mmCIF file of C-alpha atoms in Angstrom:
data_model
loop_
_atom_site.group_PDB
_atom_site.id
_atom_site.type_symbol
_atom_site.label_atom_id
_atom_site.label_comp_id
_atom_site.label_asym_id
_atom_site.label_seq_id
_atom_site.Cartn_x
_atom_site.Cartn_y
_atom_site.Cartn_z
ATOM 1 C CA UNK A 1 -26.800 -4.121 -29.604
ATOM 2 C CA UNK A 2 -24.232 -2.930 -27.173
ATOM 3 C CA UNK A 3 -20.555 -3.418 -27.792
ATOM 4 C CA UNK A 4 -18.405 -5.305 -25.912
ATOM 5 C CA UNK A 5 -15.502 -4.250 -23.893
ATOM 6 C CA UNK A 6 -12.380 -4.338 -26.417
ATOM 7 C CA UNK A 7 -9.828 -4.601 -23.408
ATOM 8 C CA UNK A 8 -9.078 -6.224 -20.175
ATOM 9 C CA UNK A 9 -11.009 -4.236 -17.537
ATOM 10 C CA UNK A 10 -8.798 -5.575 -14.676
ATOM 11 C CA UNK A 11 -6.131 -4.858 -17.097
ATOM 12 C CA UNK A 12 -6.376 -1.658 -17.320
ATOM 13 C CA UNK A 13 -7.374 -0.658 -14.269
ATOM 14 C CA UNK A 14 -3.974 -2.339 -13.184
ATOM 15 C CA UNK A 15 -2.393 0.065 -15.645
ATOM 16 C CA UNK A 16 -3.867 3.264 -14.245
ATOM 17 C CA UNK A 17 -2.847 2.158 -10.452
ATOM 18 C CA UNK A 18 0.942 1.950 -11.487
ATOM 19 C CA UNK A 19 0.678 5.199 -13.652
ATOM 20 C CA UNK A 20 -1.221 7.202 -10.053
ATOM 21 C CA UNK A 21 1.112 5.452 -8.150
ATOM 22 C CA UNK A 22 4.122 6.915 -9.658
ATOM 23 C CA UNK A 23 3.098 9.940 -10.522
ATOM 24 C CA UNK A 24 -0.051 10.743 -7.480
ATOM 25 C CA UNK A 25 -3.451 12.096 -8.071
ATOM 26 C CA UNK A 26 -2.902 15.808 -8.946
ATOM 27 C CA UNK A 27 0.175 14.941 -10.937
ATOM 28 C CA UNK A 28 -1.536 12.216 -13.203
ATOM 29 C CA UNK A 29 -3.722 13.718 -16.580
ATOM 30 C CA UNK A 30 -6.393 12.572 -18.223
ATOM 31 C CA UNK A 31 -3.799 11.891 -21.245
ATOM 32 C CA UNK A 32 -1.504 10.214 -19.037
ATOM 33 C CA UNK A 33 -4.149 7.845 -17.727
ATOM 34 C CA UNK A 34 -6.086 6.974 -21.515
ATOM 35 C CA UNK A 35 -1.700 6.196 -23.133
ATOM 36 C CA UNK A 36 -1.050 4.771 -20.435
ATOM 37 C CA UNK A 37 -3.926 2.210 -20.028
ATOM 38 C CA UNK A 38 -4.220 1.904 -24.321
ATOM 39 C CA UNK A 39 -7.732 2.764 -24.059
ATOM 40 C CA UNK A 40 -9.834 5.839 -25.504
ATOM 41 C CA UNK A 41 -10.833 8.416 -23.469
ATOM 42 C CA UNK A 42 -14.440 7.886 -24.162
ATOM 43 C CA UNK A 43 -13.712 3.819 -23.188
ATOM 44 C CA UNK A 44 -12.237 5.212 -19.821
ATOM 45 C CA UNK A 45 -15.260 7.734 -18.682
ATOM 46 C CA UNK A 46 -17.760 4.692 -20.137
ATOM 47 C CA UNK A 47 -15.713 2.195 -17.773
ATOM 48 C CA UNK A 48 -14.354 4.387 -14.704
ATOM 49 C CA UNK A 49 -16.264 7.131 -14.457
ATOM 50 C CA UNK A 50 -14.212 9.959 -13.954
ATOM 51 C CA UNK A 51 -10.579 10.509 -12.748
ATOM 52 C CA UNK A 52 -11.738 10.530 -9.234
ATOM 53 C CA UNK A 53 -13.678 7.832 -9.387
ATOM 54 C CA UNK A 54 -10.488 5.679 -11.416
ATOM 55 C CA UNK A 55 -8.305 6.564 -8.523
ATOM 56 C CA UNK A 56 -10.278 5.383 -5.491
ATOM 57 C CA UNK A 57 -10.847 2.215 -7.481
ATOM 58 C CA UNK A 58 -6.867 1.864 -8.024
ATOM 59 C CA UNK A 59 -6.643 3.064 -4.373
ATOM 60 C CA UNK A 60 -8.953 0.064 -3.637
ATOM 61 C CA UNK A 61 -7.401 -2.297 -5.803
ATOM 62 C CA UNK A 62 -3.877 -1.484 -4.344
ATOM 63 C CA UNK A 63 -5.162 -2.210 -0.720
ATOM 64 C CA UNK A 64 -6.219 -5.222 -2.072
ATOM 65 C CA UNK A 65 -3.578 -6.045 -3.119
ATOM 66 C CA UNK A 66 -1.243 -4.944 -0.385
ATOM 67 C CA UNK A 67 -3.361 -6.433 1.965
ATOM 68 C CA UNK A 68 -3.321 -10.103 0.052
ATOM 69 C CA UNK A 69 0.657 -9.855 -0.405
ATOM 70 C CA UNK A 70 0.791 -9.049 3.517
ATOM 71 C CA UNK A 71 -1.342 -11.722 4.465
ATOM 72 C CA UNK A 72 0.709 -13.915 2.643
ATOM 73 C CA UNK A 73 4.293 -13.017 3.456
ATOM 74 C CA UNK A 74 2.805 -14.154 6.826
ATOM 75 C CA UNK A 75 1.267 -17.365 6.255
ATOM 76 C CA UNK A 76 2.562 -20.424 8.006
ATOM 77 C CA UNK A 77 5.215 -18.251 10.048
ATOM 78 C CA UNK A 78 5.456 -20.351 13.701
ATOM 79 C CA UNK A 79 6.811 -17.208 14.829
ATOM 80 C CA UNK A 80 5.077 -13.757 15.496
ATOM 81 C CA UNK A 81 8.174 -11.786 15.895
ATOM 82 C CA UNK A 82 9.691 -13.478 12.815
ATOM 83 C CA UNK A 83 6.619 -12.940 11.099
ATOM 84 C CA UNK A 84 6.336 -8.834 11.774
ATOM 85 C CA UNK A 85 9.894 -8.761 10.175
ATOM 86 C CA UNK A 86 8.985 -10.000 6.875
ATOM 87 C CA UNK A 87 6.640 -7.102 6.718
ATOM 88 C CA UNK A 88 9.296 -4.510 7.485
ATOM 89 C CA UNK A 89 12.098 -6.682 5.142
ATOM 90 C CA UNK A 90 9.042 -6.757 2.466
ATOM 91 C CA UNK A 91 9.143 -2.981 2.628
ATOM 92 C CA UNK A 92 13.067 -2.581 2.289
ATOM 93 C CA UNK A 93 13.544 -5.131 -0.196
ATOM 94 C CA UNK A 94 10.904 -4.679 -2.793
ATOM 95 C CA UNK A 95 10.105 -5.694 -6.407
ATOM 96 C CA UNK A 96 12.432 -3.091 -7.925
ATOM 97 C CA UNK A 97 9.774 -3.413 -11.068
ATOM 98 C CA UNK A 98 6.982 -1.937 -9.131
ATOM 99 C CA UNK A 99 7.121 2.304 -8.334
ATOM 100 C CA UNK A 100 8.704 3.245 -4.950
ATOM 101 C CA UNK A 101 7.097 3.780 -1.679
ATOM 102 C CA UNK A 102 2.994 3.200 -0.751
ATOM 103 C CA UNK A 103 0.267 4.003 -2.939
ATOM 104 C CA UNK A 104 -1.669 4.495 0.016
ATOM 105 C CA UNK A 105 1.053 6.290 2.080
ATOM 106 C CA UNK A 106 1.284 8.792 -0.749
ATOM 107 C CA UNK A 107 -2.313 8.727 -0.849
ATOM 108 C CA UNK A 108 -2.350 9.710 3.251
ATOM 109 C CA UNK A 109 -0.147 12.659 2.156
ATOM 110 C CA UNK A 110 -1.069 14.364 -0.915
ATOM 111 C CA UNK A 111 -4.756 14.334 -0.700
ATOM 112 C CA UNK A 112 -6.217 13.473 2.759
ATOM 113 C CA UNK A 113 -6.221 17.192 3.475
ATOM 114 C CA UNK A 114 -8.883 18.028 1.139
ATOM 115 C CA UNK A 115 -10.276 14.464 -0.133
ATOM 116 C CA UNK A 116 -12.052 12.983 2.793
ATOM 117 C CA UNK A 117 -12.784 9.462 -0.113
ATOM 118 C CA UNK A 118 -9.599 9.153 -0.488
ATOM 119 C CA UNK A 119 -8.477 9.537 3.123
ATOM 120 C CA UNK A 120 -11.218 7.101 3.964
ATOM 121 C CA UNK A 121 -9.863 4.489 1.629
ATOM 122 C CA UNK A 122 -6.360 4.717 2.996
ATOM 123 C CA UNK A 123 -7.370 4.850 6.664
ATOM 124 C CA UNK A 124 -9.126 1.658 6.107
ATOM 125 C CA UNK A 125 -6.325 0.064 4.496
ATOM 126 C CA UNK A 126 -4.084 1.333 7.179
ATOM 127 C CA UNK A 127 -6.288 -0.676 10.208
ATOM 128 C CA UNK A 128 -6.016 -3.379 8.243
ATOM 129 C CA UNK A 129 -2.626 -3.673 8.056
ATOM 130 C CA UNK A 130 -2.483 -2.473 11.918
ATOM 131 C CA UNK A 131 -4.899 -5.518 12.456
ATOM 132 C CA UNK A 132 -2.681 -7.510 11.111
ATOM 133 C CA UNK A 133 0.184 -6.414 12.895
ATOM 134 C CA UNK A 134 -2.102 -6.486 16.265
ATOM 135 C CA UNK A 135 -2.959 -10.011 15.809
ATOM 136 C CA UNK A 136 0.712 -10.985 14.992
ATOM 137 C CA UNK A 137 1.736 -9.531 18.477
ATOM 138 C CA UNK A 138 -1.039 -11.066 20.397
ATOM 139 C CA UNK A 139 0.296 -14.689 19.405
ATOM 140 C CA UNK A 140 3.597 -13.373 20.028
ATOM 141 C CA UNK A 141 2.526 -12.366 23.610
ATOM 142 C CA UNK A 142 0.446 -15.182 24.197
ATOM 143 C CA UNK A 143 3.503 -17.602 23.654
ATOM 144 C CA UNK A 144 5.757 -15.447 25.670
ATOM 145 C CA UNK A 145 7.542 -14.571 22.544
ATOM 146 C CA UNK A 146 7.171 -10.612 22.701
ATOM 147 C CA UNK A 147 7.188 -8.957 25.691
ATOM 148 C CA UNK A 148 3.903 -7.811 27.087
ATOM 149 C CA UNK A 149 5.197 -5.098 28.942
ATOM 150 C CA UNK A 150 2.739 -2.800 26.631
ATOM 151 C CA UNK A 151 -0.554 -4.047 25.568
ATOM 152 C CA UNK A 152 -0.929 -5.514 21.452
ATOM 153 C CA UNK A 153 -2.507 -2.598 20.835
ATOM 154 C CA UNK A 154 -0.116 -0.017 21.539
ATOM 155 C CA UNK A 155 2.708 -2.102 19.778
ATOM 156 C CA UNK A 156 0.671 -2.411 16.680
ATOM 157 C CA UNK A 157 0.226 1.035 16.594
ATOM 158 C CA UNK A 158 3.784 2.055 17.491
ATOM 159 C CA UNK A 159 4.758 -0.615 14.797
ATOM 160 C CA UNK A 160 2.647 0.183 12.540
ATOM 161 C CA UNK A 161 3.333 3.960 12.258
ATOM 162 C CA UNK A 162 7.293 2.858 12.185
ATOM 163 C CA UNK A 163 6.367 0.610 8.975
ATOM 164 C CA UNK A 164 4.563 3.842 7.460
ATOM 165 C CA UNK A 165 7.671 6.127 8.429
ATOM 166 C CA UNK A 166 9.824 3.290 6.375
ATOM 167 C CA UNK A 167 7.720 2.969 3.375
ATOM 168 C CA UNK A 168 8.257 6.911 2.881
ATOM 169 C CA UNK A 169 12.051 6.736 3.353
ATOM 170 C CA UNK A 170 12.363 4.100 0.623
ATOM 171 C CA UNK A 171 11.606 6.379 -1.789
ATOM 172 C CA UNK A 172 14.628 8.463 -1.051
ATOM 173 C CA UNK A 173 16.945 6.339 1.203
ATOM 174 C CA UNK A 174 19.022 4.063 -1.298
ATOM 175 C CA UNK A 175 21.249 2.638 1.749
ATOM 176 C CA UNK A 176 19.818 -0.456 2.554
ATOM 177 C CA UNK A 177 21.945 -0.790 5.819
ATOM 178 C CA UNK A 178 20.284 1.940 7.143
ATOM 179 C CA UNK A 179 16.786 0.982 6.180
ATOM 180 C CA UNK A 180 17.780 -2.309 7.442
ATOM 181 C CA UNK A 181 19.429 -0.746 11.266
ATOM 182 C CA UNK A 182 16.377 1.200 11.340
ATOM 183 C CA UNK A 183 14.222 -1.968 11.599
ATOM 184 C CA UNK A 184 16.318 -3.863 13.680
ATOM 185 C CA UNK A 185 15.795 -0.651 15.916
ATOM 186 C CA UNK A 186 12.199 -0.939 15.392
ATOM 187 C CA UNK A 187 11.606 -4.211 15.663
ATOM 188 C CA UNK A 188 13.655 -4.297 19.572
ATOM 189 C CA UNK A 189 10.561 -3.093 21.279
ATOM 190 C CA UNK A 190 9.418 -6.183 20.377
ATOM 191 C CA UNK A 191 11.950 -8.082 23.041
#
C-alpha cells in the first residue's frame, strides 16, 4: 500500500518558490530547498523531480500567481490609464514580506543564456503581462483616453519593458520618490 503524502504539496512547493526567489537557481542547494520546504530529500525527488524540474514548477506557479494578482489590481478600473498605474505603483509599493524584485525578471537574467525551459517560461509570462498591458491601452485609445499617436502595441511594449526596468531597480533603489518620478515619467507617453 502506498503512503500518503505527509505534507501540503502546494505548500511546499510555495516554500521552494520564495527560497529560489531570493536566493535564484544556481544559488539555491539541494539542502536549502529540503530545510527550507520541511520535507526529506527523498519526499522532494519523489514529489518534484529534480531541482530543475522544482524550479520551472515555482517559475510556473509564480507566473501564476503574478499574473492572477495583475489581473486583479485591474479589475473594475473605468479607467485604462489609471489602471496601467496600479501595475507600476504595485511594483514600487510591494508586500515588504515577500523577496524583492521578479522571480521571473531574475529568471530572464540569470539563466535564459543557457536554460532555453526556463527562458521559455518567463517569456511566456512576460506576453502575458504585455497582453495585459496591450489590452489596457486599447480601451484607453478607444475612449480617447491615451493618445493614439503610436499603435497599442508599441506602447505595451515600450511599457512593458519600462515595468521590467522598474522591477530590477527595486531591488536596489530604496528611494521611493525616485521609483515613483520614474513612473510618472513612464507613464506620460501615455498622454
Amino acid at each position: 500500500m502506498a503512503r500518503s503524502k505527509e505534507f501540503d504539496i502546494d505548500d511546499v512547493l510555495l516554500k521552494a518558490m520564495t527560497i529560489f526567489w531570493q536566493q535564484g537557481y544556481e544559488k539555491t542547494s539541494m539542502q536549502d530547498l529540503v530545510a527550507g520546504m520541511g520535507i526529506h530529500k527523498r519526499s522532494m525527488y519523489d514529489t518534484f523531480g529534480d531541482k530543475h524540474t522544482l524550479y520551472i514548477k515555482a517559475l510556473e506557479r509564480f507566473a501564476s500567481i503574478q499574473s492572477s494578482r495583475l489581473e486583479a489590481r485591474v479589475e473594475g478600473v473605468d479607467s485604462a490609464a489609471a489602471a496601467i498605474r496600479l501595475l507600476f505603483e504595485a511594483t514600487i509599493h510591494r508586500n515588504d514580506a515577500e523577496p524583492k524584485g521578479c522571480m521571473l525578471v531574475n529568471t530572464a537574467v540569470e539563466l535564459s543564456g543557457y536554460d532555453p525551459e526556463a527562458a521559455a517560461r518567463a517569456n511566456e509570462a512576460f506576453e502575458d503581462t504585455e497582453a495585459l498591458i496591450e489590452r489596457l491601452v486599447r480601451h484607453g485609445q478607444a475612449s480617447g483616453e491615451i493618445s493614439s499617436r503610436h499603435t497599442a502595441r508599441a506602447l505595451a511594449a515600450s511599457l512593458h519593458n519600462a515595468l521590467i526596468g522598474l522591477r530590477v531597480m527595486v531591488k536596489t533603489v530604496k528611494d521611493k520618490d525616485k521609483l515613483e518620478m520614474i513612473m510618472n515619467t513612464t507613464l506620460e507617453m501615455l498622454e
